[in-house]
Tab-separated table of C-alpha atoms and ligand atoms in Angstrom:
chain	number	residue	atom	x	y	z
A	1	MET	CA	0.000	0.000	0.000
A	2	SER	CA	1.290	3.508	-0.904
A	3	ALA	CA	2.103	6.102	1.775
A	4	ALA	CA	-0.196	8.570	-0.039
A	5	GLY	CA	-3.074	6.097	0.221
A	6	GLU	CA	-2.415	5.640	3.920
A	7	GLU	CA	-2.480	9.392	4.454
A	8	GLN	CA	-5.732	9.755	2.554
A	9	HIS	CA	-7.268	7.048	4.759
A	10	LEU	CA	-6.175	8.783	7.944
A	11	ALA	CA	-7.545	12.098	6.717
A	12	VAL	CA	-10.979	10.587	5.964
A	13	SER	CA	-11.053	8.807	9.349
A	14	ASP	CA	-10.278	12.134	11.033
A	15	LYS	CA	-13.119	13.790	9.129
A	16	LEU	CA	-15.521	11.021	10.137
A	17	ARG	CA	-14.578	11.396	13.815
A	18	GLY	CA	-14.990	15.186	13.461
A	19	ILE	CA	-18.459	14.765	11.945
A	20	GLN	CA	-19.439	12.359	14.729
A	21	GLN	CA	-18.239	14.755	17.437
A	22	GLN	CA	-19.929	17.703	15.730
A	23	ALA	CA	-23.208	15.769	15.511
A	24	ARG	CA	-23.015	14.950	19.220
A	25	ASP	CA	-22.430	18.637	20.144
A	26	ASP	CA	-25.098	19.976	17.760
A	27	LEU	CA	-27.742	17.497	18.885
A	28	ARG	CA	-27.083	18.284	22.551
A	29	ASN	CA	-27.907	21.939	21.789
A	30	CYS	CA	-31.135	21.136	19.911
A	31	ARG	CA	-34.272	22.346	21.710
A	32	THR	CA	-36.905	21.272	19.184
A	33	ASN	CA	-37.601	18.381	16.821
A	34	LYS	CA	-37.186	20.835	13.974
A	35	GLU	CA	-33.615	21.640	15.068
A	36	VAL	CA	-32.838	17.918	15.275
A	37	GLU	CA	-34.144	17.464	11.752
A	38	ALA	CA	-31.912	20.290	10.536
A	39	VAL	CA	-28.845	18.568	12.052
A	40	ARG	CA	-29.839	15.290	10.410
A	41	VAL	CA	-30.182	16.913	7.003
A	42	ARG	CA	-26.837	18.743	7.463
A	43	ILE	CA	-25.024	15.475	8.099
A	44	LEU	CA	-27.010	12.624	6.624
A	45	GLY	CA	-29.022	14.467	3.937
A	46	LYS	CA	-28.223	13.959	0.225
A	47	LYS	CA	-25.664	16.779	0.283
A	48	GLY	CA	-24.777	16.282	3.931
A	49	THR	CA	-21.235	16.084	5.238
A	50	LEU	CA	-21.269	12.324	5.727
A	51	SER	CA	-22.911	11.698	2.372
A	52	GLN	CA	-20.165	13.726	0.697
A	53	ILE	CA	-17.492	11.547	2.281
A	54	LEU	CA	-19.302	8.446	1.084
A	55	HIS	CA	-19.442	9.878	-2.420
A	56	GLY	CA	-15.687	10.562	-2.297
A	57	ILE	CA	-14.780	6.991	-1.328
A	58	GLY	CA	-14.283	6.172	-5.006
A	59	GLN	CA	-11.220	8.428	-5.098
A	60	LEU	CA	-9.426	6.337	-2.450
A	61	PRO	CA	-7.112	3.514	-3.388
A	62	GLN	CA	-9.026	0.277	-4.047
A	63	GLU	CA	-7.776	-1.502	-0.926
A	64	LYS	CA	-8.938	1.365	1.382
A	65	ARG	CA	-12.475	1.797	0.074
A	66	ARG	CA	-14.000	-1.123	1.971
A	67	GLU	CA	-12.394	-0.118	5.267
A	68	VAL	CA	-13.454	3.541	4.992
A	69	GLY	CA	-16.969	2.477	3.912
A	70	LYS	CA	-17.254	0.380	7.083
A	71	GLU	CA	-16.056	3.256	9.275
A	72	ALA	CA	-18.545	5.631	7.603
A	73	ASN	CA	-21.417	3.178	8.198
A	74	VAL	CA	-20.499	2.889	11.894
A	75	VAL	CA	-20.508	6.696	12.167
A	76	ARG	CA	-23.888	6.944	10.366
A	77	ALA	CA	-25.442	4.315	12.657
A	78	ASP	CA	-24.075	6.170	15.712
A	79	ILE	CA	-25.479	9.505	14.507
A	80	ASN	CA	-28.896	7.918	13.793
A	81	ALA	CA	-28.905	6.520	17.355
A	82	LEU	CA	-27.969	9.962	18.761
A	83	ILE	CA	-30.819	11.557	16.783
A	84	ALA	CA	-33.358	8.981	18.055
A	85	ALA	CA	-32.191	9.462	21.657
A	86	ARG	CA	-32.391	13.249	21.364
A	87	LEU	CA	-35.931	13.088	19.895
A	88	GLN	CA	-37.004	10.835	22.743
A	89	THR	CA	-35.541	13.187	25.359
A	90	LEU	CA	-37.244	16.192	23.754
A	91	GLY	CA	-40.579	14.307	23.650
A	92	GLN	CA	-40.376	13.513	27.345
A	93	GLN	CA	-39.431	17.099	28.192
A	94	GLN	CA	-42.384	18.397	26.205
A	95	LEU	CA	-44.810	15.989	27.876
A	96	ARG	CA	-43.509	16.971	31.303
A	97	SER	CA	-43.897	20.671	30.588
A	98	GLU	CA	-47.415	20.155	29.170
A	99	LEU	CA	-48.449	18.240	32.261
A	100	GLN	CA	-47.055	20.984	34.469
A	101	GLN	CA	-49.003	23.595	32.532
A	102	HIS	CA	-52.382	21.790	32.482
A	103	ILE	CA	-52.601	20.027	35.802
A	104	ASP	CA	-53.176	22.209	38.794
A	105	ILE	CA	-52.642	19.756	41.571
A	106	SER	CA	-54.010	22.229	44.081
A	107	LEU	CA	-57.490	22.048	42.458
A	108	PRO	CA	-60.044	19.915	44.317
A	109	GLY	CA	-60.691	16.564	42.592
A	110	ARG	CA	-63.731	15.971	40.386
A	111	ARG	CA	-66.492	14.201	42.290
A	112	LEU	CA	-67.499	10.830	40.883
A	113	ARG	CA	-71.226	10.658	40.356
A	114	GLN	CA	-72.724	8.045	42.601
A	115	GLY	CA	-75.587	5.902	41.358
A	116	SER	CA	-78.708	5.339	43.395
A	117	LEU	CA	-81.483	2.789	43.572
A	118	HIS	CA	-84.367	3.249	41.152
A	119	PRO	CA	-87.301	5.103	42.789
A	120	ILE	CA	-89.523	2.032	42.377
A	121	THR	CA	-86.929	-0.118	44.147
A	122	GLN	CA	-86.674	2.497	46.911
A	123	THR	CA	-90.464	2.618	47.383
A	124	GLY	CA	-90.767	-1.190	47.227
A	125	SER	CA	-88.102	-1.566	49.928
A	126	GLU	CA	-89.776	1.081	52.084
A	127	ILE	CA	-93.158	-0.684	51.803
A	128	LEU	CA	-91.575	-4.031	52.709
A	129	ARG	CA	-89.777	-2.435	55.683
A	130	CYS	CA	-93.114	-1.049	56.832
A	131	MET	CA	-94.780	-4.464	56.443
A	132	ARG	CA	-91.979	-6.186	58.353
A	133	ASP	CA	-92.315	-3.653	61.170
A	134	LEU	CA	-96.037	-4.468	61.336
A	135	GLY	CA	-95.157	-8.142	61.805
A	136	PHE	CA	-95.564	-9.441	58.233
A	137	VAL	CA	-93.182	-12.121	56.930
A	138	ILE	CA	-91.993	-11.497	53.365
A	139	VAL	CA	-92.671	-14.269	50.840
A	140	ASP	CA	-92.219	-14.633	47.094
A	141	GLY	CA	-94.315	-15.965	44.238
A	142	PRO	CA	-93.686	-16.649	40.535
A	143	GLU	CA	-94.564	-14.189	37.774
A	144	VAL	CA	-95.602	-16.989	35.426
A	145	GLU	CA	-98.679	-18.376	37.098
A	146	HIS	CA	-101.264	-21.076	36.525
A	147	ASP	CA	-104.699	-19.866	35.476
A	148	PHE	CA	-106.156	-21.771	38.439
A	149	LEU	CA	-104.098	-19.870	41.032
A	150	ASN	CA	-104.430	-16.468	39.362
A	151	PHE	CA	-108.200	-16.742	38.927
A	152	THR	CA	-110.147	-19.887	39.806
A	153	ALA	CA	-108.770	-20.371	43.318
A	154	LEU	CA	-109.432	-16.674	43.936
A	155	ASN	CA	-113.103	-17.234	43.275
A	156	VAL	CA	-112.930	-16.251	39.610
A	157	PRO	CA	-113.967	-19.386	37.717
A	158	PRO	CA	-113.690	-19.569	33.892
A	159	ASP	CA	-116.329	-17.446	32.178
A	160	HIS	CA	-116.774	-15.347	35.338
A	161	PRO	CA	-117.301	-11.729	34.238
A	162	ALA	CA	-114.648	-10.588	36.753
A	163	ARG	CA	-111.957	-12.033	34.494
A	164	GLN	CA	-112.561	-9.046	32.270
A	165	MET	CA	-111.503	-6.735	35.128
A	166	GLN	CA	-107.935	-7.743	34.393
A	167	ASP	CA	-107.052	-8.210	30.726
A	168	THR	CA	-104.655	-11.122	30.765
A	169	LEU	CA	-101.466	-12.019	28.894
A	170	TYR	CA	-101.646	-15.785	28.323
A	171	LEU	CA	-98.494	-17.757	27.534
A	172	SER	CA	-99.464	-21.280	26.545
A	173	GLY	CA	-102.145	-23.607	27.788
A	174	GLN	CA	-103.019	-22.630	31.364
A	175	ALA	CA	-99.837	-20.584	31.898
A	176	LEU	CA	-100.193	-16.816	32.088
A	177	LEU	CA	-98.341	-13.756	33.355
A	178	ARG	CA	-99.990	-13.094	36.705
A	179	THR	CA	-102.356	-10.141	36.580
A	180	HIS	CA	-101.881	-9.383	40.288
A	181	THR	CA	-99.911	-10.644	43.278
A	182	SER	CA	-103.002	-12.202	44.901
A	183	PRO	CA	-102.150	-15.779	43.745
A	184	VAL	CA	-99.388	-15.637	46.383
A	185	GLN	CA	-102.270	-15.757	48.917
A	186	ILE	CA	-103.368	-19.134	47.549
A	187	ARG	CA	-99.824	-20.488	47.474
A	188	VAL	CA	-99.135	-19.693	51.145
A	189	LEU	CA	-102.590	-20.799	52.335
A	190	ALA	CA	-102.325	-24.087	50.436
A	191	ALA	CA	-98.861	-24.730	51.908
A	192	LEU	CA	-100.035	-24.248	55.541
A	193	SER	CA	-99.924	-27.429	57.568
A	194	ASP	CA	-102.413	-26.256	60.221
A	195	LYS	CA	-105.635	-25.758	58.302
A	196	LYS	CA	-107.813	-25.767	61.442
A	197	GLN	CA	-106.374	-22.903	63.481
A	198	PRO	CA	-104.169	-21.160	60.912
A	199	ARG	CA	-102.211	-18.049	61.802
A	200	LEU	CA	-100.480	-16.282	59.006
A	201	GLN	CA	-99.162	-12.799	58.317
A	202	VAL	CA	-97.337	-12.514	54.989
A	203	ALA	CA	-96.507	-9.840	52.435
A	204	SER	CA	-95.095	-10.183	48.940
A	205	LEU	CA	-93.712	-7.735	46.410
A	206	GLY	CA	-93.528	-8.543	42.720
A	207	LYS	CA	-94.410	-7.752	39.145
A	208	ALA	CA	-97.877	-8.013	37.656
A	209	TYR	CA	-98.862	-7.854	33.977
A	210	ARG	CA	-102.037	-6.681	32.275
A	211	ARG	CA	-103.083	-5.790	28.733
A	212	ASP	CA	-103.983	-2.338	29.985
A	213	ALA	CA	-103.748	0.612	27.602
A	214	VAL	CA	-100.728	2.678	28.623
A	215	ASP	CA	-101.548	6.129	29.995
A	216	ALA	CA	-100.424	8.460	32.800
A	217	THR	CA	-101.472	5.958	35.491
A	218	HIS	CA	-101.415	2.565	33.727
A	219	LEU	CA	-98.608	0.329	32.506
A	220	PRO	CA	-98.681	-3.204	31.081
A	221	MET	CA	-96.132	-4.242	33.724
A	222	PHE	CA	-96.158	-2.826	37.223
A	223	HIS	CA	-95.375	-3.843	40.802
A	224	GLN	CA	-97.749	-4.732	43.578
A	225	VAL	CA	-97.343	-5.486	47.250
A	226	GLU	CA	-99.800	-8.064	48.533
A	227	ALA	CA	-100.533	-8.525	52.212
A	228	LEU	CA	-102.474	-11.343	53.841
A	229	TYR	CA	-103.411	-11.742	57.492
A	230	VAL	CA	-105.212	-14.894	58.591
A	231	ALA	CA	-106.263	-15.813	62.138
A	232	PRO	CA	-109.330	-17.285	63.806
A	233	ASP	CA	-110.109	-13.851	65.243
A	234	ALA	CA	-109.060	-11.510	62.426
A	235	THR	CA	-111.313	-8.440	62.240
A	236	PHE	CA	-112.167	-5.608	59.938
A	237	ALA	CA	-110.943	-3.204	62.633
A	238	GLN	CA	-107.472	-4.790	62.377
A	239	LEU	CA	-107.552	-4.268	58.619
A	240	LYS	CA	-108.391	-0.569	59.079
A	241	THR	CA	-105.684	-0.145	61.710
A	242	THR	CA	-103.128	-1.796	59.411
A	243	LEU	CA	-104.127	0.384	56.440
A	244	ASN	CA	-103.878	3.514	58.592
A	245	ALA	CA	-100.445	2.529	59.898
A	246	CYS	CA	-99.183	1.839	56.346
A	247	ALA	CA	-100.499	5.148	54.984
A	248	LYS	CA	-98.982	7.219	57.796
A	249	ARG	CA	-95.665	5.437	57.488
A	250	LEU	CA	-95.440	5.645	53.673
A	251	PHE	CA	-96.651	9.231	53.297
A	252	SER	CA	-96.898	11.378	56.402
A	253	HIS	CA	-98.360	11.264	59.853
A	254	ASP	CA	-101.249	13.549	58.803
A	255	THR	CA	-102.316	11.280	55.945
A	256	ARG	CA	-105.954	10.264	56.160
A	257	VAL	CA	-107.365	6.989	54.826
A	258	ARG	CA	-110.729	6.590	53.161
A	259	ILE	CA	-112.258	3.270	52.214
A	260	ARG	CA	-114.906	2.967	49.529
A	261	PRO	CA	-117.022	-0.111	48.861
A	262	SER	CA	-115.814	-1.960	45.808
A	263	TYR	CA	-115.765	-5.449	44.351
A	264	PHE	CA	-113.074	-8.116	44.250
A	265	PRO	CA	-114.176	-11.735	43.815
A	266	PHE	CA	-111.722	-12.911	46.499
A	267	THR	CA	-112.741	-10.507	49.289
A	268	GLU	CA	-116.069	-9.828	50.933
A	269	PRO	CA	-116.640	-7.056	51.760
A	270	SER	CA	-114.218	-5.394	49.320
A	271	PHE	CA	-112.859	-1.858	49.288
A	272	GLU	CA	-110.808	0.587	47.317
A	273	VAL	CA	-108.485	2.443	49.643
A	274	ASP	CA	-107.795	6.146	49.101
A	275	VAL	CA	-105.361	8.380	50.950
A	276	SER	CA	-105.559	12.143	51.284
A	277	CYS	CA	-103.392	13.439	48.435
A	278	PRO	CA	-99.783	13.675	49.727
A	279	CYS	CA	-98.826	16.023	46.870
A	280	CYS	CA	-101.218	18.870	47.708
A	281	THR	CA	-102.111	17.805	51.273
A	282	ALA	CA	-105.664	17.294	50.014
A	283	SER	CA	-106.187	20.861	48.748
A	284	GLY	CA	-106.485	19.670	45.120
A	285	CYS	CA	-103.848	19.152	42.415
A	286	ARG	CA	-103.233	17.311	39.141
A	287	VAL	CA	-102.153	14.114	40.870
A	288	CYS	CA	-105.492	13.796	42.725
A	289	LYS	CA	-107.414	15.380	39.841
A	290	SER	CA	-108.480	18.113	42.269
A	291	THR	CA	-110.393	15.652	44.460
A	292	GLY	CA	-107.952	15.683	47.367
A	293	TRP	CA	-107.889	11.857	47.398
A	294	VAL	CA	-105.855	9.235	45.538
A	295	GLU	CA	-106.515	5.525	45.276
A	296	ILE	CA	-103.580	3.356	46.280
A	297	MET	CA	-104.928	-0.139	46.750
A	298	GLY	CA	-107.660	-2.708	46.879
A	299	ALA	CA	-108.501	-4.474	50.136
A	300	GLY	CA	-111.059	-6.583	51.917
A	301	MET	CA	-111.872	-9.498	54.190
A	302	VAL	CA	-110.895	-12.823	52.605
A	303	ASP	CA	-113.931	-14.359	50.879
A	304	PRO	CA	-115.095	-17.676	52.458
A	305	ALA	CA	-114.901	-19.309	48.998
A	306	VAL	CA	-111.103	-18.766	49.000
A	307	PHE	CA	-110.755	-20.547	52.358
A	308	GLN	CA	-112.840	-23.409	51.064
A	309	THR	CA	-110.652	-23.837	47.981
A	310	VAL	CA	-107.534	-24.296	50.135
A	311	GLY	CA	-109.274	-26.748	52.476
A	312	MET	CA	-110.040	-24.427	55.390
A	313	ASP	CA	-113.331	-24.028	57.207
A	314	PRO	CA	-114.623	-20.500	56.541
A	315	GLU	CA	-116.737	-20.744	59.690
A	316	THR	CA	-113.648	-20.815	61.917
A	317	VAL	CA	-111.051	-18.898	59.887
A	318	ARG	CA	-110.991	-15.217	59.035
A	319	GLY	CA	-108.564	-13.001	57.260
A	320	PHE	CA	-107.970	-9.756	55.496
A	321	ALA	CA	-105.880	-8.887	52.466
A	322	PHE	CA	-104.810	-5.870	50.488
A	323	GLY	CA	-102.795	-5.169	47.375
A	324	MET	CA	-101.183	-1.859	46.458
A	325	GLY	CA	-99.495	-0.569	43.337
A	326	VAL	CA	-95.852	0.330	43.988
A	327	GLU	CA	-95.608	2.704	41.000
A	328	ARG	CA	-98.690	4.610	42.178
A	329	VAL	CA	-97.263	4.951	45.696
A	330	THR	CA	-93.965	6.155	44.192
A	331	MET	CA	-95.855	8.758	42.155
A	332	MET	CA	-97.629	10.007	45.244
A	333	CYS	CA	-94.510	10.111	47.392
A	334	HIS	CA	-92.649	12.239	44.830
A	335	GLY	CA	-95.465	14.163	43.092
A	336	ILE	CA	-94.846	12.407	39.741
A	337	ARG	CA	-97.705	13.141	37.365
A	338	ASP	CA	-97.024	10.489	34.709
A	339	ILE	CA	-96.227	6.854	35.551
A	340	ARG	CA	-94.312	6.460	32.247
A	341	LEU	CA	-91.533	8.727	33.527
A	342	LEU	CA	-90.576	5.905	35.895
A	343	TYR	CA	-89.665	3.674	32.961
A	344	ASP	CA	-88.184	6.193	30.497
A	345	ASN	CA	-84.782	5.746	32.137
A	346	ASP	CA	-83.928	9.394	31.554
A	347	VAL	CA	-80.965	10.027	33.867
A	348	ARG	CA	-82.020	13.675	34.342
A	349	PHE	CA	-85.184	12.325	35.938
A	350	LEU	CA	-83.545	9.452	37.827
A	351	ARG	CA	-80.797	11.661	39.308
A	352	GLN	CA	-83.417	13.354	41.468
A	353	PHE	CA	-83.891	10.265	43.635
B	1	FA5	C1	-105.922	-5.970	42.522
B	1	FA5	O1	-105.049	-6.242	41.704
B	1	FA5	C2	-106.205	-6.843	43.670
B	1	FA5	N1	-105.501	-8.074	43.529
B	1	FA5	C3	-105.820	-6.102	44.966
B	1	FA5	C4	-106.362	-6.757	46.175
B	1	FA5	C5	-105.568	-7.605	46.921
B	1	FA5	C6	-107.686	-6.525	46.565
B	1	FA5	C7	-106.050	-8.224	48.043
B	1	FA5	C8	-108.191	-7.142	47.698
B	1	FA5	C9	-107.366	-7.978	48.433
B	1	FA5	P1	-106.487	-3.652	41.445
B	1	FA5	O2	-106.763	-4.172	40.074
B	1	FA5	O3	-107.330	-2.528	41.892
B	1	FA5	O4	-106.599	-4.796	42.536
B	1	FA5	O5	-104.951	-3.242	41.535
B	1	FA5	C10	-104.373	-2.870	42.760
B	1	FA5	C11	-103.454	-1.669	42.564
B	1	FA5	O6	-102.506	-1.985	41.553
B	1	FA5	C12	-104.191	-0.437	42.059
B	1	FA5	O7	-104.727	0.293	43.133
B	1	FA5	C13	-103.071	0.316	41.392
B	1	FA5	O8	-102.329	1.019	42.364
B	1	FA5	C14	-102.197	-0.797	40.830
B	1	FA5	N2	-102.452	-1.019	39.404
B	1	FA5	C15	-103.444	-1.716	38.835
B	1	FA5	N3	-103.347	-1.728	37.492
B	1	FA5	C16	-102.238	-1.007	37.198
B	1	FA5	C17	-101.576	-0.656	35.970
B	1	FA5	N4	-102.002	-1.061	34.781
B	1	FA5	N5	-100.451	0.109	36.029
B	1	FA5	C18	-99.969	0.503	37.229
B	1	FA5	N6	-100.557	0.192	38.427
B	1	FA5	C19	-101.670	-0.550	38.410
């Protein structure tokens, strides 16, 4: 190898080291991605300092070209790595400064919105609490019921005109969606072992279904709470006392109860129960249609025919029962004028409870 060739090699190596050192210094001073890009173009761009050296390799003696090419590639790889590291550092710095600008850690935290139970669930639980406090035991019954338990055993035989009082959703054969929670009465009475001197005090909450036209007070699916008290000495006075206690507990202590004669095939006598309107304290409003009273349930003394069906002697057993609509009670408690609002699931409405 000639001495001139050796000198040329050394000179190029020096230049490469110089470019590498320069790149390191320049990149350290870069404050933005744009400045980094400018350094890259200055060195690695088409007319950049390193590219020029690579172009000039052809002028070196044959035996030196490979060696210098290798050195140049090492320098290029090193500069690329320096550029990537600098870009990463700048990115982190920028993120840190943005976080410092936008997060005021002295600000109070944002409150997470807490969910709450649906108003119907709240009212249902309150009614059941009230019933428990009055000594009732809570029981359950199925929503899909047998025609016999929903009607016949409750003194509504097939073809009885009272079946039309509750338009029914039939499933198949004798299966139907219960039209009220009263079949629970039959289930618990039939399951009693002591049919001679029975004592029973049960309440049940659940869904009922009717083919009712939907309007401000009617839904095809709604909730009822059924209560049944059976004892050899059960009296109408006990029924009235229980209704009064429920009304005062669910609404307010001043609430008055009014009972009107009515008809249910499974109670005799039968009543509709009204309470003085809790929304206007009986002075007249839209909820009570300016009457001062709102109906909340049906009630009565258990009809002897029901006792007979479950194998009890109506001469020695007495009882009273009542069934109230949970949606209607909810409406009264909160002054809700349209029952459909309870099922719209509009959070602006639900947030109020
Ligand atoms: C009954 O369903 C009787 N089983 C209640 C009963 C039980 C009487 C025990 C005697 C002894 P009624 O059809 O009136 O009665 O319904 C009772 C309550 O359910 C009504 O006062 C009302 O509050 C509610 N209700 C009835 N139909 C609907 C409906 N379509 N949408 C919302 N609530 C309703």
